[in-house]
mmCIF file of C-alpha atoms in Angstrom:
data_model
loop_
_atom_site.group_PDB
_atom_site.id
_atom_site.type_symbol
_atom_site.label_atom_id
_atom_site.label_comp_id
_atom_site.label_asym_id
_atom_site.label_seq_id
_atom_site.Cartn_x
_atom_site.Cartn_y
_atom_site.Cartn_z
ATOM 1 C CA MET A 15 -34.384 -113.278 31.312
ATOM 2 C CA ILE A 16 -34.447 -110.215 33.526
ATOM 3 C CA MET A 17 -37.120 -109.662 36.133
ATOM 4 C CA LEU A 18 -39.033 -106.409 35.811
ATOM 5 C CA GLU A 19 -38.957 -104.093 38.786
ATOM 6 C CA ALA A 20 -42.211 -102.565 39.974
ATOM 7 C CA GLN A 21 -40.690 -99.103 39.594
ATOM 8 C CA GLU A 22 -37.589 -98.590 37.500
ATOM 9 C CA THR A 23 -35.202 -95.693 37.769
ATOM 10 C CA LYS A 24 -34.125 -93.533 34.859
ATOM 11 C CA GLU A 25 -30.572 -94.752 35.404
ATOM 12 C CA ALA A 26 -31.680 -98.375 35.033
ATOM 13 C CA SER A 27 -33.390 -97.496 31.741
ATOM 14 C CA TYR A 28 -30.206 -95.945 30.368
ATOM 15 C CA ASN A 29 -28.091 -98.854 31.605
ATOM 16 C CA ARG A 30 -30.322 -101.296 29.753
ATOM 17 C CA ILE A 31 -30.035 -99.237 26.575
ATOM 18 C CA GLU A 32 -26.238 -99.226 26.814
ATOM 19 C CA ARG A 33 -26.175 -103.023 27.198
ATOM 20 C CA VAL A 34 -28.459 -103.500 24.193
ATOM 21 C CA ILE A 35 -26.229 -101.205 22.107
ATOM 22 C CA GLU A 36 -23.057 -102.998 23.150
ATOM 23 C CA GLN A 37 -24.492 -106.374 22.190
ATOM 24 C CA MET A 38 -25.683 -105.013 18.840
ATOM 25 C CA LYS A 39 -22.166 -103.799 18.059
ATOM 26 C CA GLU A 40 -20.598 -107.081 19.115
ATOM 27 C CA LEU A 41 -22.876 -109.560 17.320
ATOM 28 C CA ARG A 42 -20.763 -111.739 15.048
ATOM 29 C CA GLY A 43 -22.795 -114.888 14.677
ATOM 30 C CA GLY A 44 -25.938 -116.506 15.973
ATOM 31 C CA THR A 45 -27.374 -119.936 16.417
ATOM 32 C CA VAL A 46 -28.110 -120.328 12.691
ATOM 33 C CA GLN A 47 -25.948 -120.634 9.595
ATOM 34 C CA GLU A 48 -26.071 -117.437 7.519
ATOM 35 C CA SER A 49 -28.009 -117.951 4.285
ATOM 36 C CA CYS A 50 -27.957 -114.399 2.892
ATOM 37 C CA PRO A 51 -25.383 -113.285 0.280
ATOM 38 C CA ILE A 52 -24.331 -110.451 2.609
ATOM 39 C CA GLY A 53 -24.281 -111.366 6.300
ATOM 40 C CA ILE A 54 -27.194 -109.896 8.231
ATOM 41 C CA ILE A 55 -26.060 -110.672 11.791
ATOM 42 C CA SER A 56 -22.818 -108.716 12.244
ATOM 43 C CA MET A 57 -22.862 -104.916 12.267
ATOM 44 C CA GLU A 58 -19.673 -105.031 10.194
ATOM 45 C CA ASN A 59 -21.633 -105.542 6.945
ATOM 46 C CA TRP A 60 -23.696 -103.181 4.768
ATOM 47 C CA GLU A 61 -27.259 -104.472 4.428
ATOM 48 C CA TRP A 62 -30.729 -103.695 5.701
ATOM 49 C CA PRO A 63 -30.317 -105.018 9.302
ATOM 50 C CA GLN A 64 -27.307 -102.790 9.814
ATOM 51 C CA GLY A 65 -29.304 -99.891 8.371
ATOM 52 C CA VAL A 66 -31.999 -100.330 10.997
ATOM 53 C CA GLY A 67 -29.312 -100.510 13.685
ATOM 54 C CA LEU A 68 -27.675 -97.299 12.531
ATOM 55 C CA PHE A 69 -30.973 -95.412 12.586
ATOM 56 C CA SER A 70 -31.743 -96.545 16.129
ATOM 57 C CA LEU A 71 -28.263 -95.415 17.224
ATOM 58 C CA TYR A 72 -28.791 -92.027 15.592
ATOM 59 C CA LEU A 73 -32.064 -91.510 17.467
ATOM 60 C CA TYR A 74 -30.294 -92.382 20.704
ATOM 61 C CA TYR A 75 -27.577 -89.851 19.869
ATOM 62 C CA LYS A 76 -30.224 -87.165 19.274
ATOM 63 C CA GLU A 77 -31.900 -88.035 22.562
ATOM 64 C CA THR A 78 -28.716 -87.954 24.649
ATOM 65 C CA GLY A 79 -26.172 -85.882 22.700
ATOM 66 C CA LYS A 80 -23.531 -88.561 23.346
ATOM 67 C CA ARG A 81 -20.701 -87.757 20.944
ATOM 68 C CA GLU A 82 -19.325 -91.296 21.084
ATOM 69 C CA ILE A 83 -22.460 -92.523 19.305
ATOM 70 C CA LEU A 84 -22.003 -90.035 16.470
ATOM 71 C CA GLU A 85 -18.310 -90.942 16.290
ATOM 72 C CA TYR A 86 -19.238 -94.626 15.993
ATOM 73 C CA LEU A 87 -21.600 -93.815 13.123
ATOM 74 C CA ILE A 88 -18.962 -91.781 11.296
ATOM 75 C CA GLU A 89 -16.352 -94.510 11.756
ATOM 76 C CA TRP A 90 -18.828 -97.166 10.606
ATOM 77 C CA TYR A 91 -19.593 -95.357 7.360
ATOM 78 C CA ASP A 92 -15.951 -94.526 6.685
ATOM 79 C CA ARG A 93 -14.907 -98.179 7.114
ATOM 80 C CA ARG A 94 -17.646 -99.462 4.839
ATOM 81 C CA ILE A 95 -16.923 -96.851 2.167
ATOM 82 C CA GLN A 96 -13.231 -97.722 2.258
ATOM 83 C CA GLU A 97 -14.055 -101.431 1.910
ATOM 84 C CA GLY A 98 -16.318 -100.735 -1.069
ATOM 85 C CA LEU A 99 -20.120 -100.661 -1.003
ATOM 86 C CA PRO A 100 -22.293 -103.518 -2.278
ATOM 87 C CA GLU A 101 -24.625 -103.387 -5.265
ATOM 88 C CA LYS A 102 -27.529 -100.983 -5.000
ATOM 89 C CA ASN A 103 -30.963 -102.488 -4.299
ATOM 90 C CA ILE A 104 -33.947 -102.077 -1.973
ATOM 91 C CA ASN A 105 -32.264 -103.667 1.040
ATOM 92 C CA THR A 106 -28.766 -102.195 0.692
ATOM 93 C CA MET A 107 -30.439 -98.777 0.454
ATOM 94 C CA CYS A 108 -31.407 -98.932 4.142
ATOM 95 C CA PRO A 109 -28.113 -97.583 5.621
ATOM 96 C CA MET A 110 -28.451 -94.504 3.427
ATOM 97 C CA LEU A 111 -31.277 -93.137 5.598
ATOM 98 C CA THR A 112 -29.012 -92.597 8.588
ATOM 99 C CA LEU A 113 -26.227 -91.282 6.341
ATOM 100 C CA THR A 114 -28.490 -88.340 5.450
ATOM 101 C CA TYR A 115 -28.600 -87.404 9.130
ATOM 102 C CA VAL A 116 -24.871 -87.973 9.648
ATOM 103 C CA TYR A 117 -24.272 -85.698 6.649
ATOM 104 C CA GLU A 118 -26.307 -82.975 8.366
ATOM 105 C CA GLU A 119 -24.284 -83.437 11.551
ATOM 106 C CA THR A 120 -20.919 -83.293 9.797
ATOM 107 C CA GLY A 121 -21.505 -81.272 6.620
ATOM 108 C CA ARG A 122 -19.268 -83.693 4.733
ATOM 109 C CA ALA A 123 -19.613 -83.298 0.975
ATOM 110 C CA ASP A 124 -18.584 -86.915 0.277
ATOM 111 C CA TYR A 125 -21.523 -88.178 2.340
ATOM 112 C CA LEU A 126 -23.937 -85.939 0.442
ATOM 113 C CA ALA A 127 -22.516 -87.028 -2.908
ATOM 114 C CA LEU A 128 -23.052 -90.671 -1.970
ATOM 115 C CA CYS A 129 -26.628 -89.981 -0.901
ATOM 116 C CA LYS A 130 -27.320 -88.233 -4.207
ATOM 117 C CA GLU A 131 -25.843 -91.130 -6.168
ATOM 118 C CA TRP A 132 -28.015 -93.695 -4.403
ATOM 119 C CA VAL A 133 -31.257 -91.721 -4.558
ATOM 120 C CA GLU A 134 -30.744 -91.224 -8.298
ATOM 121 C CA TYR A 135 -30.527 -95.002 -8.611
ATOM 122 C CA ALA A 136 -33.790 -95.386 -6.681
ATOM 123 C CA MET A 137 -35.556 -92.813 -8.824
ATOM 124 C CA ASN A 138 -34.200 -93.685 -12.256
ATOM 125 C CA GLU A 139 -32.650 -97.163 -12.326
ATOM 126 C CA LEU A 140 -34.393 -99.324 -9.734
ATOM 127 C CA PRO A 141 -36.732 -101.765 -11.529
ATOM 128 C CA ARG A 142 -40.430 -100.936 -11.248
ATOM 129 C CA THR A 143 -43.550 -103.057 -11.099
ATOM 130 C CA GLU A 144 -46.838 -102.182 -12.726
ATOM 131 C CA GLU A 145 -48.151 -98.843 -11.431
ATOM 132 C CA ASN A 146 -44.513 -97.816 -10.890
ATOM 133 C CA GLY A 147 -44.045 -99.558 -7.567
ATOM 134 C CA PHE A 148 -40.475 -100.095 -6.395
ATOM 135 C CA GLN A 149 -39.739 -103.727 -7.243
ATOM 136 C CA HIS A 150 -38.307 -105.446 -4.169
ATOM 137 C CA VAL A 151 -34.880 -106.148 -5.616
ATOM 138 C CA GLY A 152 -32.623 -107.777 -3.032
ATOM 139 C CA THR A 153 -29.019 -108.901 -3.104
ATOM 140 C CA GLY A 154 -28.926 -111.767 -5.585
ATOM 141 C CA HIS A 155 -32.699 -111.684 -6.174
ATOM 142 C CA LEU A 156 -34.457 -109.597 -8.825
ATOM 143 C CA ASN A 157 -37.967 -110.545 -7.550
ATOM 144 C CA GLU A 158 -39.619 -109.538 -10.801
ATOM 145 C CA GLY A 159 -42.997 -107.851 -10.402
ATOM 146 C CA GLN A 160 -42.984 -108.171 -6.603
ATOM 147 C CA LEU A 161 -44.054 -105.646 -3.970
ATOM 148 C CA TRP A 162 -42.964 -106.372 -0.381
ATOM 149 C CA ASP A 163 -44.050 -104.534 2.751
ATOM 150 C CA ASP A 164 -40.371 -104.218 3.785
ATOM 151 C CA THR A 165 -39.704 -101.760 0.937
ATOM 152 C CA LEU A 166 -41.318 -98.717 2.547
ATOM 153 C CA TYR A 167 -38.897 -98.791 5.471
ATOM 154 C CA MET A 168 -35.803 -99.906 3.565
ATOM 155 C CA THR A 169 -35.899 -97.455 0.648
ATOM 156 C CA VAL A 170 -38.880 -95.085 0.597
ATOM 157 C CA LEU A 171 -37.971 -93.297 3.837
ATOM 158 C CA PHE A 172 -34.557 -92.514 2.329
ATOM 159 C CA VAL A 173 -36.111 -91.150 -0.866
ATOM 160 C CA CYS A 174 -38.315 -88.880 1.216
ATOM 161 C CA ARG A 175 -35.342 -87.663 3.276
ATOM 162 C CA MET A 176 -33.427 -86.775 0.147
ATOM 163 C CA GLY A 177 -36.425 -84.819 -1.092
ATOM 164 C CA GLN A 178 -36.217 -82.787 2.083
ATOM 165 C CA ILE A 179 -32.432 -82.303 1.977
ATOM 166 C CA ASP A 180 -32.179 -81.564 -1.747
ATOM 167 C CA LYS A 181 -35.448 -79.624 -1.876
ATOM 168 C CA ARG A 182 -36.715 -82.027 -4.535
ATOM 169 C CA ASP A 183 -40.498 -82.182 -4.502
ATOM 170 C CA ASP A 184 -40.392 -84.985 -7.094
ATOM 171 C CA TYR A 185 -38.696 -87.188 -4.503
ATOM 172 C CA ILE A 186 -41.396 -86.388 -1.947
ATOM 173 C CA GLN A 187 -44.129 -87.117 -4.478
ATOM 174 C CA GLU A 188 -42.436 -90.406 -5.359
ATOM 175 C CA SER A 189 -42.409 -91.417 -1.704
ATOM 176 C CA ILE A 190 -46.143 -90.682 -1.519
ATOM 177 C CA ARG A 191 -46.801 -92.788 -4.615
ATOM 178 C CA GLN A 192 -44.842 -95.693 -3.153
ATOM 179 C CA PHE A 193 -46.814 -95.643 0.102
ATOM 180 C CA LEU A 194 -50.118 -95.534 -1.776
ATOM 181 C CA VAL A 195 -49.222 -98.256 -4.276
ATOM 182 C CA HIS A 196 -47.908 -100.571 -1.586
ATOM 183 C CA LEU A 197 -50.943 -100.057 0.638
ATOM 184 C CA LYS A 198 -53.253 -100.594 -2.334
ATOM 185 C CA TYR A 199 -51.847 -104.046 -3.075
ATOM 186 C CA LEU A 200 -50.700 -105.222 0.366
ATOM 187 C CA THR A 201 -53.592 -104.226 2.653
ATOM 188 C CA ASP A 202 -55.904 -107.047 3.679
ATOM 189 C CA PRO A 203 -59.337 -105.375 3.452
ATOM 190 C CA VAL A 204 -60.805 -107.832 5.965
ATOM 191 C CA THR A 205 -58.369 -107.217 8.843
ATOM 192 C CA GLY A 206 -56.551 -103.987 7.957
ATOM 193 C CA LEU A 207 -53.249 -105.824 8.419
ATOM 194 C CA PHE A 208 -50.689 -106.081 5.615
ATOM 195 C CA PHE A 209 -49.731 -109.063 3.478
ATOM 196 C CA HIS A 210 -46.017 -109.704 3.141
ATOM 197 C CA GLY A 211 -45.998 -109.484 -0.639
ATOM 198 C CA TRP A 212 -47.873 -109.236 -3.946
ATOM 199 C CA THR A 213 -46.861 -110.424 -7.408
ATOM 200 C CA PHE A 214 -47.984 -108.559 -10.528
ATOM 201 C CA VAL A 215 -46.760 -111.534 -12.567
ATOM 202 C CA ASP A 216 -49.134 -114.142 -11.125
ATOM 203 C CA LYS A 217 -51.587 -111.766 -9.403
ATOM 204 C CA HIS A 218 -51.682 -113.167 -5.863
ATOM 205 C CA HIS A 219 -50.392 -112.619 -2.304
ATOM 206 C CA TYR A 220 -48.390 -115.874 -2.227
ATOM 207 C CA SER A 221 -49.334 -117.580 1.072
ATOM 208 C CA ARG A 222 -51.356 -114.531 2.185
ATOM 209 C CA ALA A 223 -49.014 -114.247 5.168
ATOM 210 C CA LEU A 224 -49.862 -111.496 7.651
ATOM 211 C CA TRP A 225 -46.250 -111.467 8.772
ATOM 212 C CA GLY A 226 -45.506 -109.751 12.060
ATOM 213 C CA ARG A 227 -42.229 -107.972 11.368
ATOM 214 C CA GLY A 228 -43.396 -106.871 7.920
ATOM 215 C CA ASN A 229 -46.416 -105.220 9.533
ATOM 216 C CA ALA A 230 -44.131 -103.627 12.109
ATOM 217 C CA TRP A 231 -42.111 -101.906 9.374
ATOM 218 C CA TYR A 232 -45.223 -99.848 8.612
ATOM 219 C CA THR A 233 -46.058 -99.157 12.253
ATOM 220 C CA ALA A 234 -42.483 -98.203 13.116
ATOM 221 C CA GLY A 235 -41.727 -96.345 9.909
ATOM 222 C CA LEU A 236 -44.861 -94.310 9.337
ATOM 223 C CA VAL A 237 -44.446 -91.884 12.229
ATOM 224 C CA ASP A 238 -40.848 -91.269 11.199
ATOM 225 C CA TYR A 239 -41.968 -90.746 7.604
ATOM 226 C CA LEU A 240 -44.546 -88.155 8.646
ATOM 227 C CA GLU A 241 -41.824 -86.288 10.556
ATOM 228 C CA MET A 242 -39.545 -86.115 7.532
ATOM 229 C CA ALA A 243 -41.613 -83.980 5.199
ATOM 230 C CA GLU A 244 -44.820 -82.010 5.160
ATOM 231 C CA LEU A 245 -47.325 -84.097 3.210
ATOM 232 C CA PRO A 246 -50.718 -83.087 1.833
ATOM 233 C CA GLN A 247 -53.379 -83.329 4.539
ATOM 234 C CA GLY A 248 -55.395 -85.882 2.577
ATOM 235 C CA VAL A 249 -52.361 -88.173 2.302
ATOM 236 C CA GLN A 250 -51.730 -87.882 6.036
ATOM 237 C CA TRP A 251 -55.354 -88.754 6.769
ATOM 238 C CA PHE A 252 -55.136 -91.806 4.550
ATOM 239 C CA LEU A 253 -51.876 -93.102 6.015
ATOM 240 C CA LEU A 254 -52.978 -92.545 9.600
ATOM 241 C CA SER A 255 -56.354 -94.193 9.033
ATOM 242 C CA SER A 256 -54.486 -97.221 7.666
ATOM 243 C CA LEU A 257 -52.314 -97.186 10.785
ATOM 244 C CA GLU A 258 -55.260 -96.966 13.176
ATOM 245 C CA ARG A 259 -57.103 -99.768 11.434
ATOM 246 C CA GLN A 260 -53.977 -101.900 11.722
ATOM 247 C CA ILE A 261 -53.664 -101.117 15.444
ATOM 248 C CA GLN A 262 -57.314 -101.957 16.041
ATOM 249 C CA LYS A 263 -56.698 -105.465 14.717
ATOM 250 C CA LEU A 264 -53.376 -105.760 16.534
ATOM 251 C CA GLN A 265 -55.300 -105.294 19.786
ATOM 252 C CA ASP A 266 -57.375 -108.355 18.925
ATOM 253 C CA VAL A 267 -54.439 -110.625 18.079
ATOM 254 C CA GLN A 268 -52.002 -109.552 20.811
ATOM 255 C CA ALA A 269 -51.040 -112.570 22.923
ATOM 256 C CA LYS A 270 -51.731 -112.625 26.661
ATOM 257 C CA SER A 271 -47.993 -112.197 27.202
ATOM 258 C CA GLY A 272 -48.105 -108.852 25.392
ATOM 259 C CA MET A 273 -46.190 -110.219 22.403
ATOM 260 C CA TRP A 274 -47.363 -110.750 18.820
ATOM 261 C CA HIS A 275 -46.911 -113.916 16.802
ATOM 262 C CA THR A 276 -44.682 -114.103 13.743
ATOM 263 C CA LEU A 277 -47.906 -114.797 11.812
ATOM 264 C CA LEU A 278 -50.206 -112.283 13.429
ATOM 265 C CA ASP A 279 -53.405 -114.284 12.978
ATOM 266 C CA ASP A 280 -51.888 -117.679 13.856
ATOM 267 C CA PRO A 281 -51.563 -118.295 17.628
ATOM 268 C CA ALA A 282 -49.716 -121.534 16.853
ATOM 269 C CA SER A 283 -46.810 -119.618 15.326
ATOM 270 C CA TYR A 284 -44.161 -118.450 17.762
ATOM 271 C CA GLU A 285 -44.186 -115.097 19.522
ATOM 272 C CA GLU A 286 -41.598 -112.775 17.960
ATOM 273 C CA THR A 287 -39.703 -109.962 19.657
ATOM 274 C CA SER A 288 -38.599 -107.671 16.828
ATOM 275 C CA ALA A 289 -42.144 -107.255 15.532
ATOM 276 C CA THR A 290 -43.448 -106.639 19.051
ATOM 277 C CA ALA A 291 -40.787 -103.976 19.651
ATOM 278 C CA GLY A 292 -41.596 -102.315 16.327
ATOM 279 C CA PHE A 293 -45.293 -102.169 17.175
ATOM 280 C CA ALA A 294 -44.582 -100.784 20.661
ATOM 281 C CA TYR A 295 -42.288 -98.107 19.236
ATOM 282 C CA GLY A 296 -44.702 -97.041 16.513
ATOM 283 C CA ILE A 297 -47.765 -96.908 18.776
ATOM 284 C CA LEU A 298 -45.982 -95.053 21.582
ATOM 285 C CA LYS A 299 -44.521 -92.494 19.206
ATOM 286 C CA ALA A 300 -47.784 -92.039 17.293
ATOM 287 C CA ILE A 301 -49.605 -91.322 20.560
ATOM 288 C CA ARG A 302 -46.922 -88.859 21.668
ATOM 289 C CA LYS A 303 -47.141 -87.080 18.296
ATOM 290 C CA ASN A 304 -50.966 -86.976 18.473
ATOM 291 C CA MET A 305 -51.281 -89.303 15.493
ATOM 292 C CA LEU A 306 -53.212 -91.939 17.455
ATOM 293 C CA PRO A 307 -55.643 -91.636 20.383
ATOM 294 C CA ALA A 308 -54.173 -92.250 23.844
ATOM 295 C CA ALA A 309 -56.686 -95.089 24.254
ATOM 296 C CA TYR A 310 -54.204 -97.375 22.446
ATOM 297 C CA LYS A 311 -51.426 -96.803 24.974
ATOM 298 C CA PRO A 312 -52.224 -99.872 27.129
ATOM 299 C CA VAL A 313 -51.581 -102.049 24.062
ATOM 300 C CA ALA A 314 -48.135 -100.493 23.624
ATOM 301 C CA VAL A 315 -47.276 -100.618 27.326
ATOM 302 C CA LYS A 316 -48.192 -104.303 27.496
ATOM 303 C CA ALA A 317 -45.937 -104.939 24.494
ATOM 304 C CA TYR A 318 -43.140 -102.838 25.985
ATOM 305 C CA LYS A 319 -43.149 -104.873 29.188
ATOM 306 C CA ALA A 320 -43.202 -108.120 27.223
ATOM 307 C CA VAL A 321 -40.153 -107.061 25.204
ATOM 308 C CA LEU A 322 -38.225 -106.160 28.360
ATOM 309 C CA ARG A 323 -38.626 -109.775 29.447
ATOM 310 C CA GLN A 324 -36.821 -110.848 26.274
ATOM 311 C CA ILE A 325 -33.649 -108.883 27.121
ATOM 312 C CA ASP A 326 -31.116 -110.822 29.190
ATOM 313 C CA GLU A 327 -28.695 -109.354 31.737
ATOM 314 C CA GLN A 328 -26.003 -108.894 29.088
ATOM 315 C CA GLY A 329 -28.363 -106.960 26.808
ATOM 316 C CA VAL A 330 -28.974 -109.707 24.244
ATOM 317 C CA VAL A 331 -32.490 -109.637 22.758
ATOM 318 C CA HIS A 332 -34.030 -113.090 22.454
ATOM 319 C CA GLY A 333 -36.999 -114.402 20.492
ATOM 320 C CA VAL A 334 -35.991 -112.757 17.187
ATOM 321 C CA SER A 335 -36.608 -114.495 13.870
ATOM 322 C CA TYR A 336 -33.850 -114.682 11.256
ATOM 323 C CA GLY A 337 -34.186 -112.816 7.942
ATOM 324 C CA THR A 338 -37.463 -113.791 6.297
ATOM 325 C CA GLY A 339 -37.984 -113.912 2.555
ATOM 326 C CA LEU A 340 -41.377 -113.999 0.870
ATOM 327 C CA GLY A 341 -42.820 -117.406 1.780
ATOM 328 C CA ARG A 342 -44.935 -119.433 -0.621
ATOM 329 C CA SER A 343 -46.443 -121.324 2.309
ATOM 330 C CA LEU A 344 -47.311 -120.271 5.852
ATOM 331 C CA GLN A 345 -45.127 -123.082 7.178
ATOM 332 C CA VAL A 346 -42.088 -121.209 5.871
ATOM 333 C CA TYR A 347 -42.758 -118.468 8.439
ATOM 334 C CA ARG A 348 -43.362 -120.930 11.264
ATOM 335 C CA ASP A 349 -40.018 -122.587 10.509
ATOM 336 C CA ILE A 350 -37.807 -119.458 10.382
ATOM 337 C CA PRO A 351 -35.127 -120.023 13.039
ATOM 338 C CA ILE A 352 -34.798 -117.771 16.086
ATOM 339 C CA THR A 353 -31.469 -116.104 16.887
ATOM 340 C CA PRO A 354 -30.130 -112.763 18.148
ATOM 341 C CA MET A 355 -30.013 -110.296 15.246
ATOM 342 C CA ALA A 356 -28.845 -106.716 14.714
ATOM 343 C CA TYR A 357 -32.379 -105.635 13.821
ATOM 344 C CA GLY A 358 -33.712 -107.353 16.931
ATOM 345 C CA GLN A 359 -31.333 -105.289 19.039
ATOM 346 C CA SER A 360 -32.095 -102.127 17.069
ATOM 347 C CA MET A 361 -35.894 -102.409 16.997
ATOM 348 C CA VAL A 362 -35.761 -102.895 20.752
ATOM 349 C CA LEU A 363 -33.443 -99.876 20.959
ATOM 350 C CA LEU A 364 -35.989 -97.794 19.022
ATOM 351 C CA MET A 365 -38.621 -98.801 21.559
ATOM 352 C CA LEU A 366 -36.364 -98.132 24.563
ATOM 353 C CA VAL A 367 -35.343 -94.675 23.335
ATOM 354 C CA GLU A 368 -38.983 -93.772 22.710
ATOM 355 C CA SER A 369 -39.880 -95.009 26.203
ATOM 356 C CA LEU A 370 -37.587 -92.331 27.668
ATOM 357 C CA LYS A 371 -40.155 -89.764 26.494
ATOM 358 C CA HIS A 372 -42.952 -91.458 28.487
ATOM 359 C CA ASP A 373 -42.561 -90.828 32.207
ATOM 360 C CA GLU A 374 -44.496 -93.905 33.309
ATOM 361 C CA LEU A 375 -42.061 -96.122 31.373
ATOM 362 C CA SER A 376 -38.760 -94.403 32.174
ATOM 363 C CA GLY A 377 -38.788 -94.282 35.934
ATOM 364 C CA GLU A 378 -40.242 -90.807 36.351
ATOM 365 C CA GLY A 379 -43.888 -91.774 36.617
#
């Protein structure tokens, strides 16, 4: 792994970002055999990991104005559309979020038409749980009656974006309902952390896993969600109080290394990089946007430095767990293999791009 310099230059920060991006684009296989119906390692597929990668690339484009990044995004979408898109579900919805932004950059009517088609599916055809939650339908898995904490990032952010673009308040209101329903059933009232899933069929939280990356989807996604649309003040208060309570507990369970474990409350489970990067990104951005007190910044900085140690000289991010379904035992989470993944690269990229806005992290402190 790389050695951290006492004081890093801005140029070194950008060079690291470029290496991470290049490795994300080039991933074709890892150290594990793919088990998902649609491959989740290579960027040449259309699934949720690629969706996260595209969004991180878009944010880097907005930060730098590099046209080659936008051109890559346009070419990526055009290739996938020509190949034919997969079935619509919660996870395959994820790439649509970035397509809304690429539509705004290009003004292309075919992109907008596709976004409208997919949001109509989410609003009118996607199976619902009790209380109208979005059922976590994945590729090849109906998951009847199940709420997962992944859903907010994978689908609800896109629904909110389309409410903004199409001036559809019903979409915005639906996104609010989804956040509230998911927090109602997935929040652990003891810790303020989030369970991976809930079943309305059997009325339980499965193994009651406080899964790291699942929690990071809320931390990383919430600040972006609050940027997308103006929400009622009371809703903002509620969502931000849930975030702060989560961060308060994350302080307690952060490892000495600065990382978090794949099971947040289980020090015997391995430390996991994608979750740590997601937490660092969300906390840093929330502080910059005055959503969290600056007192939490040392937690994020410690995590940021820990993640940097997981990036090798070529830009490969290590210590990332493979795709993780809803486990019926905690051992399932402990046994998820570790391998470089597109979302590992991209969650680290989110963190690195955000760090450019913090002088003490980007070589200007």
